[in-house]
């Protein structure tokens, strides 16, 4: 047994705000989301008006060792850039063949997933819904409601994060508001 082994622990986990009493969040405002929304003009206008908080997440600060798990919570705020809903950047795992589970605690939205091979899916997230993100699938949370979208997640501790692929290429699909409802459309800027 090395000192790197994680000892048994438990911690407070609030069903509305996740790990907010235990950890400081990582915050992403509009200025962190440059290039991620399809409507670049709407993005620039929104950013100029207010560098709004788009989402935040709380992660365990534990070693990323094979065989361990990490968990945390994510909060996506309600809002839109043009007609595209507030969302997380989305990422692949650096170790592509690792999966993840998200459990929706509150709010309303979608988990948008796509594989490098081009398969994609969008699973609704409402309180009580558990979404399985298979290995190889990039994943992004999208808030299509008027309240905060709060989720709990758990994944293999050594999976790592690849944000760069999505930052460079975008997602194949977008979820936008049309006539007051979320609809899935092709991303005109997908590379
Ligand atoms: Mn992940």
mmCIF file of C-alpha atoms and ligand atoms in Angstrom:
data_model
loop_
_atom_site.group_PDB
_atom_site.id
_atom_site.type_symbol
_atom_site.label_atom_id
_atom_site.label_comp_id
_atom_site.label_asym_id
_atom_site.label_seq_id
_atom_site.Cartn_x
_atom_site.Cartn_y
_atom_site.Cartn_z
ATOM 1 C CA UNK A 1 0.000 0.000 0.000
ATOM 2 C CA UNK A 2 1.581 3.275 -1.051
ATOM 3 C CA UNK A 3 0.742 6.706 0.316
ATOM 4 C CA UNK A 4 -0.835 7.493 -3.039
ATOM 5 C CA UNK A 5 -3.732 5.187 -2.266
ATOM 6 C CA UNK A 6 -6.920 7.061 -1.495
ATOM 7 C CA UNK A 7 -8.303 6.227 1.934
ATOM 8 C CA UNK A 8 -11.992 5.691 2.551
ATOM 9 C CA UNK A 9 -13.801 9.003 2.720
ATOM 10 C CA UNK A 10 -17.220 10.508 2.580
ATOM 11 C CA UNK A 11 -18.320 14.059 2.011
ATOM 12 C CA UNK A 12 -21.358 16.248 1.954
ATOM 13 C CA UNK A 13 -23.117 16.310 -1.382
ATOM 14 C CA UNK A 14 -25.965 18.735 -1.792
ATOM 15 C CA UNK A 15 -28.614 17.600 -4.287
ATOM 16 C CA UNK A 16 -29.159 21.161 -5.530
ATOM 17 C CA UNK A 17 -25.651 22.529 -5.600
ATOM 18 C CA UNK A 18 -23.441 19.449 -5.657
ATOM 19 C CA UNK A 19 -20.011 19.863 -4.123
ATOM 20 C CA UNK A 20 -20.344 23.577 -3.536
ATOM 21 C CA UNK A 21 -19.690 23.329 0.209
ATOM 22 C CA UNK A 22 -16.576 21.207 -0.280
ATOM 23 C CA UNK A 23 -14.727 22.657 -3.256
ATOM 24 C CA UNK A 24 -14.127 25.860 -5.153
ATOM 25 C CA UNK A 25 -15.633 25.664 -8.629
ATOM 26 C CA UNK A 26 -13.961 26.087 -11.986
ATOM 27 C CA UNK A 27 -15.968 28.812 -13.719
ATOM 28 C CA UNK A 28 -16.497 29.341 -17.437
ATOM 29 C CA UNK A 29 -17.846 32.669 -18.565
ATOM 30 C CA UNK A 30 -18.659 33.734 -22.129
ATOM 31 C CA UNK A 31 -15.079 34.910 -22.653
ATOM 32 C CA UNK A 32 -13.924 31.301 -22.081
ATOM 33 C CA UNK A 33 -16.310 30.088 -24.805
ATOM 34 C CA UNK A 34 -14.943 31.978 -27.786
ATOM 35 C CA UNK A 35 -15.498 30.064 -31.026
ATOM 36 C CA UNK A 36 -17.862 27.549 -29.447
ATOM 37 C CA UNK A 37 -21.160 29.098 -30.542
ATOM 38 C CA UNK A 38 -22.275 28.936 -34.163
ATOM 39 C CA UNK A 39 -23.482 32.563 -34.293
ATOM 40 C CA UNK A 40 -20.224 34.511 -33.935
ATOM 41 C CA UNK A 41 -21.927 37.923 -34.213
ATOM 42 C CA UNK A 42 -24.426 37.064 -31.471
ATOM 43 C CA UNK A 43 -21.529 35.820 -29.349
ATOM 44 C CA UNK A 44 -19.560 39.071 -29.713
ATOM 45 C CA UNK A 45 -22.660 41.120 -28.896
ATOM 46 C CA UNK A 46 -23.433 39.024 -25.804
ATOM 47 C CA UNK A 47 -19.829 39.188 -24.592
ATOM 48 C CA UNK A 48 -19.706 42.943 -25.056
ATOM 49 C CA UNK A 49 -22.926 43.358 -23.037
ATOM 50 C CA UNK A 50 -21.828 41.145 -20.134
ATOM 51 C CA UNK A 51 -19.220 38.410 -19.654
ATOM 52 C CA UNK A 52 -21.894 36.166 -18.200
ATOM 53 C CA UNK A 53 -21.251 32.983 -16.203
ATOM 54 C CA UNK A 54 -22.160 30.044 -18.467
ATOM 55 C CA UNK A 55 -21.274 27.087 -16.262
ATOM 56 C CA UNK A 56 -19.190 25.928 -13.344
ATOM 57 C CA UNK A 57 -18.047 22.561 -12.104
ATOM 58 C CA UNK A 58 -16.690 21.090 -8.923
ATOM 59 C CA UNK A 59 -14.152 18.280 -9.082
ATOM 60 C CA UNK A 60 -12.464 16.192 -6.449
ATOM 61 C CA UNK A 61 -8.837 17.130 -6.060
ATOM 62 C CA UNK A 62 -7.540 13.579 -5.930
ATOM 63 C CA UNK A 63 -4.802 11.683 -7.796
ATOM 64 C CA UNK A 64 -5.724 10.623 -11.331
ATOM 65 C CA UNK A 65 -4.613 7.044 -10.825
ATOM 66 C CA UNK A 66 -5.815 4.022 -12.821
ATOM 67 C CA UNK A 67 -8.388 2.053 -10.875
ATOM 68 C CA UNK A 68 -9.728 5.064 -9.004
ATOM 69 C CA UNK A 69 -12.866 7.058 -9.739
ATOM 70 C CA UNK A 70 -13.443 10.794 -9.677
ATOM 71 C CA UNK A 71 -16.777 12.472 -9.205
ATOM 72 C CA UNK A 72 -18.162 15.957 -8.994
ATOM 73 C CA UNK A 73 -20.977 18.222 -10.044
ATOM 74 C CA UNK A 74 -21.653 20.586 -12.889
ATOM 75 C CA UNK A 75 -24.002 23.564 -13.049
ATOM 76 C CA UNK A 76 -24.978 25.047 -16.413
ATOM 77 C CA UNK A 77 -26.798 28.354 -16.154
ATOM 78 C CA UNK A 78 -29.850 29.217 -18.270
ATOM 79 C CA UNK A 79 -29.220 31.464 -21.241
ATOM 80 C CA UNK A 80 -28.578 31.587 -24.958
ATOM 81 C CA UNK A 81 -26.141 32.985 -27.497
ATOM 82 C CA UNK A 82 -28.340 33.857 -30.451
ATOM 83 C CA UNK A 83 -30.705 30.884 -30.523
ATOM 84 C CA UNK A 84 -28.135 28.404 -29.145
ATOM 85 C CA UNK A 85 -28.503 27.402 -25.513
ATOM 86 C CA UNK A 86 -25.841 27.800 -22.848
ATOM 87 C CA UNK A 87 -23.722 24.671 -22.693
ATOM 88 C CA UNK A 88 -20.428 23.283 -21.502
ATOM 89 C CA UNK A 89 -17.450 23.216 -23.869
ATOM 90 C CA UNK A 90 -17.691 19.464 -24.067
ATOM 91 C CA UNK A 91 -14.744 17.117 -24.245
ATOM 92 C CA UNK A 92 -13.433 13.732 -25.215
ATOM 93 C CA UNK A 93 -11.452 11.795 -22.640
ATOM 94 C CA UNK A 94 -7.706 11.740 -23.252
ATOM 95 C CA UNK A 95 -8.005 7.977 -22.798
ATOM 96 C CA UNK A 96 -10.762 7.698 -25.388
ATOM 97 C CA UNK A 97 -11.912 4.247 -24.272
ATOM 98 C CA UNK A 98 -13.276 5.450 -20.929
ATOM 99 C CA UNK A 99 -16.917 6.091 -20.115
ATOM 100 C CA UNK A 100 -18.792 8.313 -17.682
ATOM 101 C CA UNK A 101 -22.129 8.474 -15.877
ATOM 102 C CA UNK A 102 -24.103 11.695 -15.398
ATOM 103 C CA UNK A 103 -27.074 11.921 -13.084
ATOM 104 C CA UNK A 104 -29.409 14.895 -13.391
ATOM 105 C CA UNK A 105 -30.215 16.493 -10.043
ATOM 106 C CA UNK A 106 -32.215 19.500 -11.192
ATOM 107 C CA UNK A 107 -33.078 21.549 -14.231
ATOM 108 C CA UNK A 108 -33.728 20.520 -17.801
ATOM 109 C CA UNK A 109 -31.524 19.914 -20.783
ATOM 110 C CA UNK A 110 -29.628 17.434 -22.898
ATOM 111 C CA UNK A 111 -26.415 15.478 -22.903
ATOM 112 C CA UNK A 112 -25.086 15.756 -26.455
ATOM 113 C CA UNK A 113 -22.657 12.988 -27.391
ATOM 114 C CA UNK A 114 -20.664 12.101 -30.497
ATOM 115 C CA UNK A 115 -17.924 9.687 -31.396
ATOM 116 C CA UNK A 116 -14.958 10.269 -33.727
ATOM 117 C CA UNK A 117 -16.607 7.722 -36.034
ATOM 118 C CA UNK A 118 -19.585 10.092 -36.441
ATOM 119 C CA UNK A 119 -22.216 8.415 -34.294
ATOM 120 C CA UNK A 120 -24.109 10.906 -32.132
ATOM 121 C CA UNK A 121 -27.008 11.078 -29.698
ATOM 122 C CA UNK A 122 -28.720 13.587 -27.436
ATOM 123 C CA UNK A 123 -30.270 12.231 -24.247
ATOM 124 C CA UNK A 124 -32.751 14.373 -22.299
ATOM 125 C CA UNK A 125 -31.703 15.308 -18.796
ATOM 126 C CA UNK A 126 -34.381 15.929 -16.207
ATOM 127 C CA UNK A 127 -34.201 15.258 -12.454
ATOM 128 C CA UNK A 128 -33.691 11.545 -11.777
ATOM 129 C CA UNK A 129 -32.412 10.734 -15.268
ATOM 130 C CA UNK A 130 -29.073 8.908 -15.441
ATOM 131 C CA UNK A 131 -27.162 9.196 -18.710
ATOM 132 C CA UNK A 132 -24.501 6.700 -19.684
ATOM 133 C CA UNK A 133 -21.795 8.274 -21.838
ATOM 134 C CA UNK A 134 -20.087 5.339 -23.568
ATOM 135 C CA UNK A 135 -16.368 5.187 -24.154
ATOM 136 C CA UNK A 136 -15.207 7.179 -27.238
ATOM 137 C CA UNK A 137 -18.053 9.725 -27.006
ATOM 138 C CA UNK A 138 -17.459 13.438 -26.495
ATOM 139 C CA UNK A 139 -20.045 14.851 -24.094
ATOM 140 C CA UNK A 140 -21.536 18.287 -23.536
ATOM 141 C CA UNK A 141 -24.333 19.385 -21.182
ATOM 142 C CA UNK A 142 -26.860 21.835 -22.636
ATOM 143 C CA UNK A 143 -29.361 23.782 -20.549
ATOM 144 C CA UNK A 144 -32.638 24.157 -22.455
ATOM 145 C CA UNK A 145 -34.665 25.291 -19.431
ATOM 146 C CA UNK A 146 -35.091 28.423 -17.349
ATOM 147 C CA UNK A 147 -33.325 27.129 -14.223
ATOM 148 C CA UNK A 148 -29.840 25.868 -13.467
ATOM 149 C CA UNK A 149 -29.052 22.429 -14.903
ATOM 150 C CA UNK A 150 -27.275 20.510 -12.128
ATOM 151 C CA UNK A 151 -25.657 17.107 -12.701
ATOM 152 C CA UNK A 152 -23.508 14.651 -10.776
ATOM 153 C CA UNK A 153 -20.803 12.803 -12.718
ATOM 154 C CA UNK A 154 -18.374 9.973 -12.089
ATOM 155 C CA UNK A 155 -15.597 8.692 -14.354
ATOM 156 C CA UNK A 156 -12.333 6.766 -14.327
ATOM 157 C CA UNK A 157 -9.767 8.869 -12.509
ATOM 158 C CA UNK A 158 -7.031 8.582 -15.139
ATOM 159 C CA UNK A 159 -9.336 9.291 -18.125
ATOM 160 C CA UNK A 160 -8.045 12.850 -18.632
ATOM 161 C CA UNK A 161 -9.702 15.573 -20.710
ATOM 162 C CA UNK A 162 -9.301 16.472 -24.360
ATOM 163 C CA UNK A 163 -10.993 19.852 -24.926
ATOM 164 C CA UNK A 164 -8.872 20.745 -27.949
ATOM 165 C CA UNK A 165 -10.600 18.501 -30.478
ATOM 166 C CA UNK A 166 -14.000 20.091 -29.824
ATOM 167 C CA UNK A 167 -12.480 23.591 -29.670
ATOM 168 C CA UNK A 168 -10.932 23.018 -33.101
ATOM 169 C CA UNK A 169 -13.714 21.123 -34.866
ATOM 170 C CA UNK A 170 -16.927 21.811 -32.988
ATOM 171 C CA UNK A 171 -19.763 19.342 -32.631
ATOM 172 C CA UNK A 172 -21.603 17.828 -35.587
ATOM 173 C CA UNK A 173 -24.921 18.843 -34.028
ATOM 174 C CA UNK A 174 -26.218 21.903 -32.212
ATOM 175 C CA UNK A 175 -29.259 22.291 -29.992
ATOM 176 C CA UNK A 176 -31.023 25.571 -30.694
ATOM 177 C CA UNK A 177 -34.338 27.146 -29.798
ATOM 178 C CA UNK A 178 -36.939 27.231 -32.545
ATOM 179 C CA UNK A 179 -40.495 28.452 -31.861
ATOM 180 C CA UNK A 180 -39.763 28.172 -28.148
ATOM 181 C CA UNK A 181 -38.641 24.528 -28.300
ATOM 182 C CA UNK A 182 -35.202 22.891 -28.436
ATOM 183 C CA UNK A 183 -34.376 21.327 -31.792
ATOM 184 C CA UNK A 184 -31.276 19.469 -32.978
ATOM 185 C CA UNK A 185 -29.699 20.853 -36.142
ATOM 186 C CA UNK A 186 -26.519 20.296 -38.127
ATOM 187 C CA UNK A 187 -23.632 22.556 -37.155
ATOM 188 C CA UNK A 188 -22.895 24.659 -40.250
ATOM 189 C CA UNK A 189 -19.359 25.276 -38.959
ATOM 190 C CA UNK A 190 -18.460 21.683 -38.152
ATOM 191 C CA UNK A 191 -15.062 20.674 -39.609
HETATM 192 MN MN1 LIG B 1 -15.914 13.480 -19.144
#
